[in-house]
Amino acid sequence: MTLYKQAIGCCKRFLHYAFDYETPKTLVIPSLGVGFVFRFTQFLVVMYVVGYVCVVQKAYQDTDTVISTVTTKVKGFAFTNTSDTEPRFWDVADYIIPPQSDHSFFVLTNMVVTPKQVQSHCPELPSPSTTCVDDCNCVEGRSDPRGNGIQTGLCENYSTTARTCEVLSWCPLEIDTKLPEHALLVAAENFTVLIKNSITYPKFNFHRRNILPHVNSSYLKRCEFSRLTDPHCPIFRLKHIVSEAGEDFQDMAVKGGVLGILIDWSCDLDWWAGECLPKYSFRRLDNKHPVNNVAPGYNFRFAKYYKAADGEETRTLIKAYGIRFDVIVFGTAGRFSIVPTIVNLGAALSFLSLVRREMFRLASETRSLQQTQNNTSH
Amino acid sequence: MTLYKQAIGCCKRFLHYAFDYETPKTLVIPSLGVGFVFRFTQFLVVMYVVGYVCVVQKAYQDTDTVISTVTTKVKGFAFTNTSDTEPRFWDVADYIIPPQSDHSFFVLTNMVVTPKQVQSHCPELPSPSTTCVDDCNCVEGRSDPRGNGIQTGLCENYSTTARTCEVLSWCPLEIDTKLPEHALLVAAENFTVLIKNSITYPKFNFHRRNILPHVNSSYLKRCEFSRLTDPHCPIFRLKHIVSEAGEDFQDMAVKGGVLGILIDWSCDLDWWAGECLPKYSFRRLDNKHPVNNVAPGYNFRFAKYYKAADGEETRTLIKAYGIRFDVIVFGTAGRFSIVPTIVNLGAALSFLSLVRREMFRLASETRSLQQTQNNTSH
Amino acid sequence: MTLYKQAIGCCKRFLHYAFDYETPKTLVIPSLGVGFVFRFTQFLVVMYVVGYVCVVQKAYQDTDTVISTVTTKVKGFAFTNTSDTEPRFWDVADYIIPPQSDHSFFVLTNMVVTPKQVQSHCPELPSPSTTCVDDCNCVEGRSDPRGNGIQTGLCENYSTTARTCEVLSWCPLEIDTKLPEHALLVAAENFTVLIKNSITYPKFNFHRRNILPHVNSSYLKRCEFSRLTDPHCPIFRLKHIVSEAGEDFQDMAVKGGVLGILIDWSCDLDWWAGECLPKYSFRRLDNKHPVNNVAPGYNFRFAKYYKAADGEETRTLIKAYGIRFDVIVFGTAGRFSIVPTIVNLGAALSFLSLVRREMFRLASETRSLQQTQNNTSH
């Protein structure tokens, strides 16, 4: 019996413990002033949540960063006929180096060509450290990092007026100081490039291409990107890209440079948001100012190797100046998710509680202070 | 004395202010109904925190995105013997262009070769804009962007039936309209590629390779990736990659394409989570449908330059069709961190408080309403 | 009249509902012990918010990940004169392959050259699967994936002691087993590389270069990176990079490898934070240990194609060993933002409320328990 009673008592206590609903006693204070301030603060917090968190920052969303692939295809040809070089016709296979790469392409616009180089020895280019009077000034086997080869220990006539140390190198040496003032491939500004970009937001399993679904093939064959009239055409005129970046093509073509084609895929993937579209922008990425700079512009050296009938290897060294276009794809997509929503609402709620509590404490303290003062004055 | 008393009083008041523990008076309401609803809501919130936040979303973790390097090495050779071309043996140095690059490799599968091109002039390929009757139809110096060179102003016989404007260009011109129906390097589907991928999560100082620590060299020399039997072998057969992407290799090889090899390194780095392993997936990244597309497939032009004994430069122009394999590495790693844990728990807690408060308000309002009604009815 | 009164009543009730300020009744408990524990917990929470959230984790900030472009320029030359090869001078155009690429550059340090290859047939390299006694052992048209060509069905003398199946291939075949023990381009360790890196944080519209604004051109022309004396010089000696990664250059140069040049642009962009500067670090990215590895080191094959006077194509196959330097740019920038601040403060606040409530419950329960005990003991 006693055990049975005890069991019931225990059970009851447990039910009480589990389901008794404990709640703070509250006072209702009919004060218009405090009430107004409280409601106003509440209003501010709600405004913050609705206006800033939800509309501006979209903090209720889970986010993911873009992964992308890019293919580019340049079109155009040029004919050069300057006093220094032979007349020559240039097409894509000549001026795009290397012929393919991902995320960037290089367009040759200017060059210093040194043909018929062979492995031999020749006098160094004159400079304070290479000029010599006789063989004693030249040390066999020395290699000056600013020089062009390994010294043979001989002092040779570079010209009728200058004598320099002889070096073992690809001879004749490249003379890259007299770069043409005007770019060689002036016509490069009218080349066009087709950029195909395919992106993925893996977290949302979302795929998209920069060639939009509603665009048809015939439009793509004749369109050209323009921010106002054709903002979704993936074919860009090089001159247009450079001028949108605030630069002059002919200016940039002389010494080369790096130009960023930025594709922003920032998207709101909730169904009530609009379509997800790429936004193009262009920016020069290298430093064109001569101060606080080293090796301005953009250039690199490469060689074409030939073998003569007797088996001797000759090469044509080319110092290529040009514009490297880097296609940079970036962006963040957001989609409604319960966790950030709860986190943001929860944070706002705890501020509301704080406001409520602190305001009451203030109110009650003020009142008790007044009462104390009243008591004292009595 | 008075000063001393005042000091003590002041001190006491401070102690009271600092350590008096203010707490709301609470009512314990022994209502099974309200209590049950309250506990149930509490249960829901706790479930949300434990189940969704912790288990599904792992919101208690700090995250970092992956940085990675990739090296690839293709193996295989092919022999081609079609009616159009001479018999030829192909190895890696022939069909991988460029020979090395990071994050992607291109396998040549089809091509249009135009050998023995020299800088000269020849009649244009016939098209509505290039056909002419006599020299009057051709303007010297004009360069049509859809043409192949700079017009010389002459009208020449292209064939016995067609006359076209002569252009200055690399001649003979490339005729890329009759692309072989079947890919040239049919055997390319049996080439294999070894992909070495090394990743880092810099925030967690975590490094990993896709060649797992427990795998030995002899296995690596003979294995081949298969989702079921060898999911961690880093050697992939090209045909397998393409078929996993839902494409047919021979079909894709004709006009080329871009194929993504996606490596997902999403990892849970907490010690109680399992190992961090790469997950491979494959997806075609270019648009193969002819509608809503331009320049379908993937191709680019490059040239091999030769110099004849008399110094004249000739080139072999190659329009290379093939599959570019892009290795795309992505992923996010998470590790327990106190800040997101606190943030998520805090948000859940403030919901619990809200539930408690609002539920009581509802309960008390209901009761007072009932009382009012009782009073009225009396 | 009644309607008017009702309207006023309704209005009053609404005002009461809207502006009555409901607040919990509180008890002030003058207990030093409980109060101390409460204040101490409060102190801990505040410390967490100020110290950890704000100072260590900077959780009040909105973050963005870096996007970047890199250009590299290597300088240096070498002279090789080993017993195997002819004396040869090497400059940038010879040892950087491909001549330009973004985010990485490859420096040739060792090689196996197979000159004068032509499309023909020759006996296979001896191995268990290629040796033969007579033609019956060789199957016409068979192509062994580990072999070097397509079998012609003949069995030929490879040397005076070995007979192997003849294959159709580029002949003579490459023999890559006797790699020189010492790297060919020993001098490569003294090459220098200029790395130009330009970064953007698109969310904050923040751009920066690794060549800092206060650095002048003359310094840039003669400086060399050193962690202690020149931490912001963008010119690196290859030997220095490799040794900072804990490797030996000459050792690594024999079989090649991949070396990461990591540039960390993690920045605090709030105005009270200091400047945003790149931090360089270096790490070997491939696995150098022979166990648990396949194809150790880093190499690739490429060919230089020549055409003889009679039109026959010959090539020089080069198996290039070398170090690929990958420039990996990463980083996260943070800037003060109201949303994460509110979220973190809110979470901390809700913990404070929890502490307050739970502590009181504990205190009151203890007291009521004591009273019950007292009652029982009476």
Short mmCIF file of N, CA and C in Angstrom, two decimals, chain A residues 74-129:
data_model
loop_
_atom_site.label_atom_id
_atom_site.label_comp_id
_atom_site.label_asym_id
_atom_site.label_seq_id
_atom_site.Cartn_x
_atom_site.Cartn_y
_atom_site.Cartn_z
N VAL A 74 39.47 34.33 -79.84
CA VAL A 74 39.71 35.65 -80.42
C VAL A 74 39.58 35.55 -81.94
N LYS A 75 39.05 36.60 -82.56
CA LYS A 75 38.93 36.65 -84.01
C LYS A 75 39.50 37.96 -84.53
N GLY A 76 40.14 37.90 -85.68
CA GLY A 76 40.66 39.11 -86.29
C GLY A 76 42.01 38.87 -86.92
N PHE A 77 42.39 39.73 -87.84
CA PHE A 77 43.73 39.62 -88.42
C PHE A 77 44.27 41.02 -88.65
N ALA A 78 45.56 41.08 -88.90
CA ALA A 78 46.21 42.39 -89.03
C ALA A 78 47.29 42.29 -90.09
N PHE A 79 47.64 43.44 -90.65
CA PHE A 79 48.73 43.49 -91.61
C PHE A 79 49.69 44.58 -91.15
N THR A 80 50.95 44.24 -91.02
CA THR A 80 51.91 45.23 -90.54
C THR A 80 52.92 45.51 -91.65
N ASN A 81 53.27 46.77 -91.76
CA ASN A 81 54.22 47.17 -92.79
C ASN A 81 54.97 48.41 -92.33
N THR A 82 55.88 48.21 -91.38
CA THR A 82 56.65 49.34 -90.86
C THR A 82 58.03 49.35 -91.48
N SER A 83 58.76 50.41 -91.21
CA SER A 83 60.09 50.54 -91.82
C SER A 83 61.05 49.49 -91.29
N ASP A 84 60.86 49.07 -90.01
CA ASP A 84 61.80 48.13 -89.39
C ASP A 84 61.61 46.70 -89.87
N THR A 85 60.38 46.33 -90.12
CA THR A 85 60.11 44.92 -90.39
C THR A 85 59.56 44.71 -91.79
N GLU A 86 59.64 43.48 -92.24
CA GLU A 86 59.05 43.12 -93.53
C GLU A 86 57.52 43.20 -93.43
N PRO A 87 56.84 43.40 -94.56
CA PRO A 87 55.38 43.32 -94.53
C PRO A 87 54.97 41.92 -94.07
N ARG A 88 53.99 41.88 -93.22
CA ARG A 88 53.61 40.58 -92.66
C ARG A 88 52.13 40.57 -92.32
N PHE A 89 51.51 39.43 -92.54
CA PHE A 89 50.11 39.23 -92.22
C PHE A 89 50.02 38.43 -90.93
N TRP A 90 49.15 38.84 -90.03
CA TRP A 90 49.05 38.18 -88.71
C TRP A 90 47.64 37.61 -88.52
N ASP A 91 47.56 36.35 -88.17
CA ASP A 91 46.25 35.84 -87.76
C ASP A 91 46.33 35.23 -86.36
N VAL A 92 45.21 34.66 -85.92
CA VAL A 92 45.09 34.21 -84.53
C VAL A 92 46.26 33.31 -84.10
N ALA A 93 46.66 32.40 -85.00
CA ALA A 93 47.74 31.48 -84.65
C ALA A 93 49.05 32.20 -84.43
N ASP A 94 49.18 33.43 -84.96
CA ASP A 94 50.42 34.20 -84.79
C ASP A 94 50.44 35.03 -83.51
N TYR A 95 49.29 35.65 -83.18
CA TYR A 95 49.34 36.63 -82.09
C TYR A 95 48.76 36.18 -80.76
N ILE A 96 48.14 34.99 -80.72
CA ILE A 96 47.66 34.48 -79.43
C ILE A 96 48.69 33.48 -78.89
N ILE A 97 49.29 33.83 -77.77
CA ILE A 97 50.38 33.01 -77.23
C ILE A 97 50.16 32.78 -75.73
N PRO A 98 50.08 31.61 -75.22
CA PRO A 98 49.99 30.34 -75.93
C PRO A 98 48.64 30.20 -76.62
N PRO A 99 48.51 29.27 -77.57
CA PRO A 99 47.28 29.22 -78.36
C PRO A 99 46.01 29.02 -77.55
N GLN A 100 46.12 28.36 -76.40
CA GLN A 100 44.92 28.22 -75.56
C GLN A 100 45.33 28.17 -74.11
N SER A 101 44.53 28.76 -73.28
CA SER A 101 44.73 28.60 -71.85
C SER A 101 43.40 28.92 -71.18
N ASP A 102 43.27 28.52 -69.95
CA ASP A 102 42.00 28.76 -69.29
C ASP A 102 42.06 30.06 -68.50
N HIS A 103 40.98 30.80 -68.51
CA HIS A 103 40.80 32.01 -67.73
C HIS A 103 41.59 33.22 -68.23
N SER A 104 42.43 33.08 -69.25
CA SER A 104 43.11 34.26 -69.74
C SER A 104 43.60 34.06 -71.16
N PHE A 105 43.82 35.15 -71.87
CA PHE A 105 44.42 35.06 -73.20
C PHE A 105 45.29 36.28 -73.42
N PHE A 106 46.35 36.08 -74.17
CA PHE A 106 47.32 37.14 -74.39
C PHE A 106 47.29 37.55 -75.87
N VAL A 107 47.16 38.84 -76.12
CA VAL A 107 47.16 39.35 -77.49
C VAL A 107 48.45 40.12 -77.71
N LEU A 108 49.26 39.64 -78.63
CA LEU A 108 50.53 40.30 -78.96
C LEU A 108 50.24 41.63 -79.65
N THR A 109 50.84 42.71 -79.18
CA THR A 109 50.62 43.99 -79.85
C THR A 109 51.92 44.66 -80.28
N ASN A 110 53.03 44.26 -79.70
CA ASN A 110 54.30 44.90 -80.03
C ASN A 110 55.40 43.88 -79.77
N MET A 111 56.54 44.07 -80.40
CA MET A 111 57.57 43.05 -80.22
C MET A 111 58.95 43.54 -80.62
N VAL A 112 59.94 42.90 -80.03
CA VAL A 112 61.33 43.08 -80.44
C VAL A 112 61.81 41.72 -80.93
N VAL A 113 62.12 41.63 -82.22
CA VAL A 113 62.50 40.34 -82.80
C VAL A 113 64.00 40.29 -83.01
N THR A 114 64.61 39.21 -82.60
CA THR A 114 66.05 39.02 -82.83
C THR A 114 66.20 37.72 -83.60
N PRO A 115 66.28 37.79 -84.94
CA PRO A 115 66.31 36.55 -85.72
C PRO A 115 67.71 35.96 -85.81
N LYS A 116 67.74 34.72 -86.23
CA LYS A 116 69.00 34.02 -86.55
C LYS A 116 69.99 33.99 -85.42
N GLN A 117 69.51 33.75 -84.21
CA GLN A 117 70.43 33.59 -83.09
C GLN A 117 71.00 32.17 -83.11
N VAL A 118 72.29 32.08 -82.86
CA VAL A 118 72.92 30.77 -82.71
C VAL A 118 73.77 30.77 -81.44
N GLN A 119 74.06 29.60 -80.93
CA GLN A 119 74.94 29.45 -79.78
C GLN A 119 76.35 29.79 -80.22
N SER A 120 76.86 30.94 -79.79
CA SER A 120 78.23 31.31 -80.17
C SER A 120 78.72 32.38 -79.20
N HIS A 121 79.72 33.16 -79.62
CA HIS A 121 80.14 34.25 -78.74
C HIS A 121 80.21 35.57 -79.49
N CYS A 122 79.89 36.63 -78.75
CA CYS A 122 79.83 37.96 -79.35
C CYS A 122 80.07 38.99 -78.25
N PRO A 123 80.48 40.20 -78.58
CA PRO A 123 80.72 41.21 -77.55
C PRO A 123 79.41 41.64 -76.88
N GLU A 124 79.51 41.88 -75.56
CA GLU A 124 78.36 42.29 -74.76
C GLU A 124 77.80 43.64 -75.24
N LEU A 125 76.56 43.93 -74.85
CA LEU A 125 76.00 45.26 -75.09
C LEU A 125 76.74 46.23 -74.17
N PRO A 126 77.05 47.42 -74.66
CA PRO A 126 77.86 48.33 -73.83
C PRO A 126 77.08 48.83 -72.61
N SER A 127 77.72 48.79 -71.47
CA SER A 127 77.18 49.34 -70.23
C SER A 127 78.37 49.54 -69.32
N PRO A 128 78.25 50.34 -68.25
CA PRO A 128 79.42 50.60 -67.39
C PRO A 128 80.11 49.33 -66.94
N SER A 129 79.39 48.25 -66.70
CA SER A 129 80.03 47.05 -66.16
C SER A 129 80.59 46.13 -67.25
#
